[in-house]
Amino acid sequence: MLSAFVWLTLASMIVFSIIVLRHLTLRLVIHNVLARPLMQAILMIVLAGMTSALLSAIPLERQGRTDTLLQVTIEATGAGQPEARASTPFATHDEAGEPLKYAGQKLKAGGSKAVHITKYSLIAAIAGGVTSFTCILFTAAILGARRRQSLTEGIQMLSSFYWRPAMLTGVVVWMVATWLLLLWPNWHVLGTTASGQDIMALLFGWSPWLTCAGFWIIVLNTWLTRKRIASV
């Protein structure tokens, strides 16, 4: 069912984009819809989540069961592996006091877990922050160049930049992704369920549904906005 929903959404996105590009009225409607910060945030989340949605729509047979390419990809990084029972976020032992099999493997003997997590969180913040700042400066440079202005003027233009909400949402998504890339493969960042399933992996399993739902929210808002404009 999820695969069908994802492929239907992807096909609809392509058709919707073609129709919007070919009709001036719809382009104006979309412009009004995406002028709302919330709609831009949803659009950015949809674009960021489409890769995981597509991976979740591709089934793979392994060890006598059907998984998705998304599950296989996550596990290939070392993240999302199941444990025997429940545990708390960033725990090294489960609720029964037994060592977790897939947590804290990079933690040196006698090392501080808090220091380790803080260290990699700072690295993620620096890496994500530097790359995000570079992209923002590049955007400002383009804005300035388009109006034959300097980088300083381009930075000032960002305050009224149409795509500013989407850009800021993209920064947040990228910062979270960077943090997960560095920490999730070695920890259960949200802990595990009573059956030992990684909670973050379960959330990723739901993300394709949310991604596709976000697209249909934009479509619904486009239809409602067009109807409202037509009635004026």
Tab-separated table of C-alpha atoms in Angstrom, residues 47-211:
chain	number	residue	atom	x	y	z
A	47	LEU	CA	11.514	17.630	-1.331
A	48	ALA	CA	13.910	16.467	1.376
A	49	GLY	CA	11.836	13.383	2.137
A	50	MET	CA	11.212	12.179	-1.416
A	51	THR	CA	14.455	10.193	-1.520
A	52	SER	CA	13.527	8.170	1.556
A	53	ALA	CA	9.969	7.824	0.225
A	54	LEU	CA	11.225	6.364	-3.059
A	55	LEU	CA	13.582	4.008	-1.229
A	56	SER	CA	10.660	2.818	0.902
A	57	ALA	CA	8.674	2.032	-2.259
A	58	ILE	CA	11.255	-0.461	-3.551
A	59	PRO	CA	10.812	-3.918	-1.947
A	60	LEU	CA	13.726	-6.288	-1.413
A	61	GLU	CA	13.622	-9.974	-0.543
A	62	ARG	CA	16.170	-11.050	2.052
A	63	GLN	CA	16.401	-13.837	4.585
A	64	GLY	CA	12.928	-15.071	3.745
A	65	ARG	CA	11.191	-11.745	4.355
A	66	THR	CA	10.322	-8.655	2.366
A	67	ASP	CA	12.057	-5.449	3.417
A	68	THR	CA	12.382	-2.112	1.693
A	69	LEU	CA	15.445	-0.501	0.190
A	70	LEU	CA	15.079	2.212	2.839
A	71	GLN	CA	15.444	-0.341	5.643
A	72	VAL	CA	18.448	-1.935	3.970
A	73	THR	CA	20.095	1.456	3.388
A	74	ILE	CA	19.635	2.516	7.018
A	75	GLU	CA	20.994	-0.767	8.336
A	76	ALA	CA	23.950	-0.574	5.936
A	77	THR	CA	25.103	2.558	7.775
A	78	GLY	CA	25.006	0.648	11.066
A	79	ALA	CA	21.935	2.519	12.280
A	80	GLY	CA	18.506	1.238	13.216
A	81	GLN	CA	19.605	-2.233	14.266
A	82	PRO	CA	17.192	-4.063	16.618
A	83	GLU	CA	18.075	-5.045	20.155
A	84	ALA	CA	16.671	-7.681	22.513
A	85	ARG	CA	14.487	-5.333	24.542
A	86	ALA	CA	13.710	-1.717	25.427
A	87	SER	CA	16.302	0.936	26.203
A	88	THR	CA	16.430	4.676	26.804
A	89	PRO	CA	17.940	7.254	24.395
A	90	PHE	CA	21.732	6.918	24.061
A	91	ALA	CA	21.785	3.993	26.492
A	92	THR	CA	24.573	1.406	26.464
A	93	HIS	CA	22.491	-1.134	28.428
A	94	ASP	CA	18.870	-2.201	28.046
A	95	GLU	CA	16.204	-2.132	30.759
A	96	ALA	CA	17.399	-5.518	32.066
A	97	GLY	CA	20.935	-4.208	32.493
A	98	GLU	CA	22.340	-6.206	29.573
A	99	PRO	CA	24.820	-4.478	27.217
A	100	LEU	CA	23.278	-3.329	23.967
A	101	LYS	CA	24.676	-4.964	20.847
A	102	TYR	CA	24.498	-1.951	18.544
A	103	ALA	CA	25.170	1.011	20.843
A	104	GLY	CA	28.321	2.694	22.087
A	105	GLN	CA	30.719	0.666	19.959
A	106	LYS	CA	32.904	3.702	19.277
A	107	LEU	CA	32.993	4.654	22.938
A	108	LYS	CA	36.482	3.947	24.237
A	109	ALA	CA	36.864	1.793	27.348
A	110	GLY	CA	36.472	4.035	30.380
A	111	GLY	CA	35.463	6.958	28.167
A	112	SER	CA	32.684	9.338	29.092
A	113	LYS	CA	29.472	8.847	27.145
A	114	ALA	CA	28.470	12.482	27.720
A	115	VAL	CA	31.807	13.746	26.366
A	116	HIS	CA	31.569	11.442	23.348
A	117	ILE	CA	28.032	12.565	22.472
A	118	THR	CA	28.839	16.227	23.071
A	119	LYS	CA	31.962	15.971	20.914
A	120	TYR	CA	30.148	14.501	17.922
A	121	SER	CA	27.186	16.842	18.390
A	122	LEU	CA	29.561	19.805	18.189
A	123	ILE	CA	31.234	18.340	15.095
A	124	ALA	CA	27.798	17.905	13.503
A	125	ALA	CA	26.819	21.475	14.443
A	126	ILE	CA	30.038	22.869	12.963
A	127	ALA	CA	29.808	20.792	9.776
A	128	GLY	CA	26.130	21.518	9.273
A	129	GLY	CA	26.508	25.175	10.233
A	130	VAL	CA	29.458	25.849	7.931
A	131	THR	CA	27.821	24.196	4.919
A	132	SER	CA	24.510	25.953	5.609
A	133	PHE	CA	26.215	29.323	6.031
A	134	THR	CA	28.100	28.791	2.772
A	135	CYS	CA	24.862	28.034	0.921
A	136	ILE	CA	23.199	31.124	2.400
A	137	LEU	CA	26.124	33.309	1.344
A	138	PHE	CA	26.012	31.769	-2.133
A	139	THR	CA	22.291	32.581	-2.339
A	140	ALA	CA	22.975	36.154	-1.218
A	141	ALA	CA	25.710	36.486	-3.832
A	142	ILE	CA	23.303	35.349	-6.564
A	143	LEU	CA	20.612	37.776	-5.384
A	144	GLY	CA	23.115	40.614	-5.425
A	145	ALA	CA	24.537	39.667	-8.826
A	146	ARG	CA	21.077	39.509	-10.401
A	147	ARG	CA	20.578	43.169	-9.483
A	148	ARG	CA	24.207	44.092	-10.067
A	149	GLN	CA	24.729	44.670	-6.376
A	150	SER	CA	27.444	43.589	-3.961
A	151	LEU	CA	27.373	40.645	-1.571
A	152	THR	CA	26.475	43.017	1.275
A	153	GLU	CA	23.351	44.170	-0.551
A	154	GLY	CA	22.579	40.559	-1.397
A	155	ILE	CA	22.669	39.633	2.288
A	156	GLN	CA	20.272	42.487	3.048
A	157	MET	CA	17.928	41.159	0.342
A	158	LEU	CA	17.631	37.877	2.210
A	159	SER	CA	15.320	39.536	4.754
A	160	SER	CA	12.678	39.914	2.017
A	161	PHE	CA	13.695	36.885	-0.063
A	162	TYR	CA	10.587	35.030	-1.276
A	163	TRP	CA	12.097	31.602	-0.556
A	164	ARG	CA	13.454	32.566	2.882
A	165	PRO	CA	11.114	30.244	4.871
A	166	ALA	CA	12.035	27.294	2.634
A	167	MET	CA	15.732	28.138	2.978
A	168	LEU	CA	15.527	28.272	6.775
A	169	THR	CA	13.578	25.006	6.852
A	170	GLY	CA	16.263	23.448	4.655
A	171	VAL	CA	18.926	24.579	7.123
A	172	VAL	CA	17.082	22.923	10.017
A	173	VAL	CA	16.587	19.694	8.035
A	174	TRP	CA	20.258	19.637	7.034
A	175	MET	CA	21.457	20.284	10.599
A	176	VAL	CA	19.327	17.417	11.922
A	177	ALA	CA	20.479	15.140	9.089
A	178	THR	CA	24.127	15.934	9.813
A	179	TRP	CA	23.643	15.161	13.499
A	180	LEU	CA	21.973	11.843	12.700
A	181	LEU	CA	24.681	10.881	10.206
A	182	LEU	CA	27.331	11.247	12.894
A	183	LEU	CA	25.506	9.817	15.914
A	184	TRP	CA	22.748	7.457	14.830
A	185	PRO	CA	25.004	4.703	13.382
A	186	ASN	CA	26.574	4.237	16.830
A	187	TRP	CA	23.609	4.900	19.125
A	188	HIS	CA	19.890	4.433	19.512
A	189	VAL	CA	19.354	8.181	19.649
A	190	LEU	CA	15.704	7.851	20.726
A	191	GLY	CA	16.070	4.487	22.415
A	192	THR	CA	14.282	1.246	21.523
A	193	THR	CA	10.760	-0.075	21.996
A	194	ALA	CA	9.698	-2.919	24.278
A	195	SER	CA	10.376	-5.333	21.407
A	196	GLY	CA	13.831	-3.828	20.829
A	197	GLN	CA	13.045	-1.886	17.644
A	198	ASP	CA	14.997	1.341	17.111
A	199	ILE	CA	12.538	4.207	17.570
A	200	MET	CA	14.281	6.485	15.061
A	201	ALA	CA	14.095	3.715	12.445
A	202	LEU	CA	10.364	3.394	13.107
A	203	LEU	CA	9.946	7.145	12.584
A	204	PHE	CA	11.843	6.897	9.308
A	205	GLY	CA	9.443	4.147	8.317
A	206	TRP	CA	6.571	6.603	8.777
A	207	SER	CA	8.337	9.491	7.022
A	208	PRO	CA	7.253	8.462	3.475
A	209	TRP	CA	3.609	8.727	4.541
A	210	LEU	CA	4.222	12.219	5.940
A	211	THR	CA	6.202	13.238	2.847
